[in-house]
JSON list of C-alpha atoms in Angstrom, two decimals:
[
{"chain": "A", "resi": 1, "resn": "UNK", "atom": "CA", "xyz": [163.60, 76.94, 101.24]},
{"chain": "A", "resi": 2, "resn": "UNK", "atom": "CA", "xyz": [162.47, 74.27, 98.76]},
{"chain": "A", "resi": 3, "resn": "UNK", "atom": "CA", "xyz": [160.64, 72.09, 101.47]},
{"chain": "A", "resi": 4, "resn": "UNK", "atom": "CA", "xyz": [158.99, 75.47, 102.08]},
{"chain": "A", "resi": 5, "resn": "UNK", "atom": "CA", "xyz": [157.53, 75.90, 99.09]},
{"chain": "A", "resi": 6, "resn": "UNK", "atom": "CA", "xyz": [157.00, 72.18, 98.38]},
{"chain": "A", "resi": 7, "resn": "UNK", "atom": "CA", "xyz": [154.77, 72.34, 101.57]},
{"chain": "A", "resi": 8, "resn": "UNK", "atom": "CA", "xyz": [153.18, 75.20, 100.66]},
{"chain": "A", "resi": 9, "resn": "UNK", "atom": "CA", "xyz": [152.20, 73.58, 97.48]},
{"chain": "A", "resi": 10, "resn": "UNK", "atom": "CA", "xyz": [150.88, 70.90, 99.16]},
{"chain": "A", "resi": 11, "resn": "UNK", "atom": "CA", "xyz": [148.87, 72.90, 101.13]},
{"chain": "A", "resi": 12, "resn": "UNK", "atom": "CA", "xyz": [147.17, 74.43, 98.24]},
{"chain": "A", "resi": 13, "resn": "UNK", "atom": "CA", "xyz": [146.50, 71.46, 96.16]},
{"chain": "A", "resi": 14, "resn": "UNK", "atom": "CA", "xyz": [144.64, 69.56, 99.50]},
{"chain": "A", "resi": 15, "resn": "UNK", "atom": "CA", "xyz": [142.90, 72.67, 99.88]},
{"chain": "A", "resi": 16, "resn": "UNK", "atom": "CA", "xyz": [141.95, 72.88, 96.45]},
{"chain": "A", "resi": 17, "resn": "UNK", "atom": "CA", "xyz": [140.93, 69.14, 96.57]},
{"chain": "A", "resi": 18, "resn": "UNK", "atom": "CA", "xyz": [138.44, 69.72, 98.99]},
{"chain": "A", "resi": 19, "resn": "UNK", "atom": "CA", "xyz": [136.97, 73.25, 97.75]},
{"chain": "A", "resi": 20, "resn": "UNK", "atom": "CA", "xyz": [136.39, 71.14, 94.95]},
{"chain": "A", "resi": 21, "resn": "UNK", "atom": "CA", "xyz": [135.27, 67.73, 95.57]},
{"chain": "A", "resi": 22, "resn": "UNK", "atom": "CA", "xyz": [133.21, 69.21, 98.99]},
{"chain": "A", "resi": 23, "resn": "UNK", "atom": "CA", "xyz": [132.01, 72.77, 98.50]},
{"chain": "A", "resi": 24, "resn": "UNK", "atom": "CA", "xyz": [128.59, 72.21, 100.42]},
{"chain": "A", "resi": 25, "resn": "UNK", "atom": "CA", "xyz": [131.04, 71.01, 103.01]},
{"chain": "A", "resi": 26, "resn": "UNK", "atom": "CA", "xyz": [133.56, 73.16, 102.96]},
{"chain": "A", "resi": 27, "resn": "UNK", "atom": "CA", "xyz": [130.86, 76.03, 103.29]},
{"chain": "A", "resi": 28, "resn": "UNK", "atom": "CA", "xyz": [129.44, 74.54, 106.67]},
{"chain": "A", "resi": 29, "resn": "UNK", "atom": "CA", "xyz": [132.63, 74.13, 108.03]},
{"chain": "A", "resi": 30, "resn": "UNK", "atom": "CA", "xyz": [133.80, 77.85, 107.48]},
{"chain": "A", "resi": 31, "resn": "UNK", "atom": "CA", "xyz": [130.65, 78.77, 109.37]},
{"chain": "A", "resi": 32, "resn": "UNK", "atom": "CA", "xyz": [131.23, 76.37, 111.72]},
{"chain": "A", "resi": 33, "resn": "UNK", "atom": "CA", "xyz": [134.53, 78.07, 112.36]},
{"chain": "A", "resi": 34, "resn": "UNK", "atom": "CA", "xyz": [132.71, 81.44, 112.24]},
{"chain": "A", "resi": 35, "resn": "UNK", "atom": "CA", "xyz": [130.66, 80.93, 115.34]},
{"chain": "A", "resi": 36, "resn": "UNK", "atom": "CA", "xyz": [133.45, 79.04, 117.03]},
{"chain": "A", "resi": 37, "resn": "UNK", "atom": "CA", "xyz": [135.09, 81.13, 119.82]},
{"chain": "A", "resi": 38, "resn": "UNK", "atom": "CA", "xyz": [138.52, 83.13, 119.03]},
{"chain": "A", "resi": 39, "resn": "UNK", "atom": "CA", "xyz": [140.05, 81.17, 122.79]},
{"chain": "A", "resi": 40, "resn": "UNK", "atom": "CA", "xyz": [139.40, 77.61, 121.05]},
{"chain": "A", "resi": 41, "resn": "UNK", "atom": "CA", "xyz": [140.63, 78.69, 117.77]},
{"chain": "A", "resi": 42, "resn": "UNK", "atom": "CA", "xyz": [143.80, 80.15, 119.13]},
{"chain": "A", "resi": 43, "resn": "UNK", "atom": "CA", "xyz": [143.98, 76.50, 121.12]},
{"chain": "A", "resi": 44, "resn": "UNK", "atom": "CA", "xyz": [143.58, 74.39, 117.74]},
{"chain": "A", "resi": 45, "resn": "UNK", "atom": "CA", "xyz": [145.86, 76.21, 115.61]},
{"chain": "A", "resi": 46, "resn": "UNK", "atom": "CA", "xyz": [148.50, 76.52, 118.20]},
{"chain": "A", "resi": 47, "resn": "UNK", "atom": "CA", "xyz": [148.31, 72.54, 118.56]},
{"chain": "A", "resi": 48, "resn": "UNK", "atom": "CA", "xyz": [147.98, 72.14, 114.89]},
{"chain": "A", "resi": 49, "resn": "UNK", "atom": "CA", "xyz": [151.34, 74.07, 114.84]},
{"chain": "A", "resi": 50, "resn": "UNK", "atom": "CA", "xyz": [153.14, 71.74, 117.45]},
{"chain": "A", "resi": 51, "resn": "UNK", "atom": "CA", "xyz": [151.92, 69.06, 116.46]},
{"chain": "A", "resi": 52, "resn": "UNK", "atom": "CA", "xyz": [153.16, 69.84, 112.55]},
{"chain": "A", "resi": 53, "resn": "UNK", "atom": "CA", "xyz": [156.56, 70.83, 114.26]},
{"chain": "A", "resi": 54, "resn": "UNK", "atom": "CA", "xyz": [156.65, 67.60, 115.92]},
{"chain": "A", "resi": 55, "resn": "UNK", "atom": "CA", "xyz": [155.84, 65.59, 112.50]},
{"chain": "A", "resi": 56, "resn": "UNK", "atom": "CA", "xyz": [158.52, 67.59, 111.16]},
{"chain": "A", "resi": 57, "resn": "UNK", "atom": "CA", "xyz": [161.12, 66.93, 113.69]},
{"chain": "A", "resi": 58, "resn": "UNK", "atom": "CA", "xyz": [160.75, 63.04, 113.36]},
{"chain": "A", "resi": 59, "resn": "UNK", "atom": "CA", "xyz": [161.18, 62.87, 109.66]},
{"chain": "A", "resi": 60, "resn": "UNK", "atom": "CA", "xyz": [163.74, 65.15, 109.64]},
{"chain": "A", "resi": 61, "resn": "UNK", "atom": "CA", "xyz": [165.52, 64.05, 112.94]}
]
């Protein structure tokens, strides 16, 4: 549950990073991912998630 929460907070301070450093950037791409269809959304995230399970798996073994 630690690595959890650890990767949570790693989430949020990349995240924050970028809102910060990029927010002209990080504007465009949120509309980009507005007008982008729900099929190809549900496709990236879905491969995100494997592929972040797959990351995962190596360290870990």
């Amino acid at each position: 549950m630690t690595d959890f929460v650890a990767a949570l907070g790693l989430v949020l301070v990349i995240e924050g990073v970028l809102f910060a450093a990029l927010p002209g950037a990080a504007k465009r791409s949120c509309a980009h991912v507005l007008a982008t269809p729900d099929g190809l959304l549900r496709g990236v995230g879905l491969a995100a998630a494997v592929l972040g399970v797959g990351v995962i798996w190596l360290i870990r073994g």
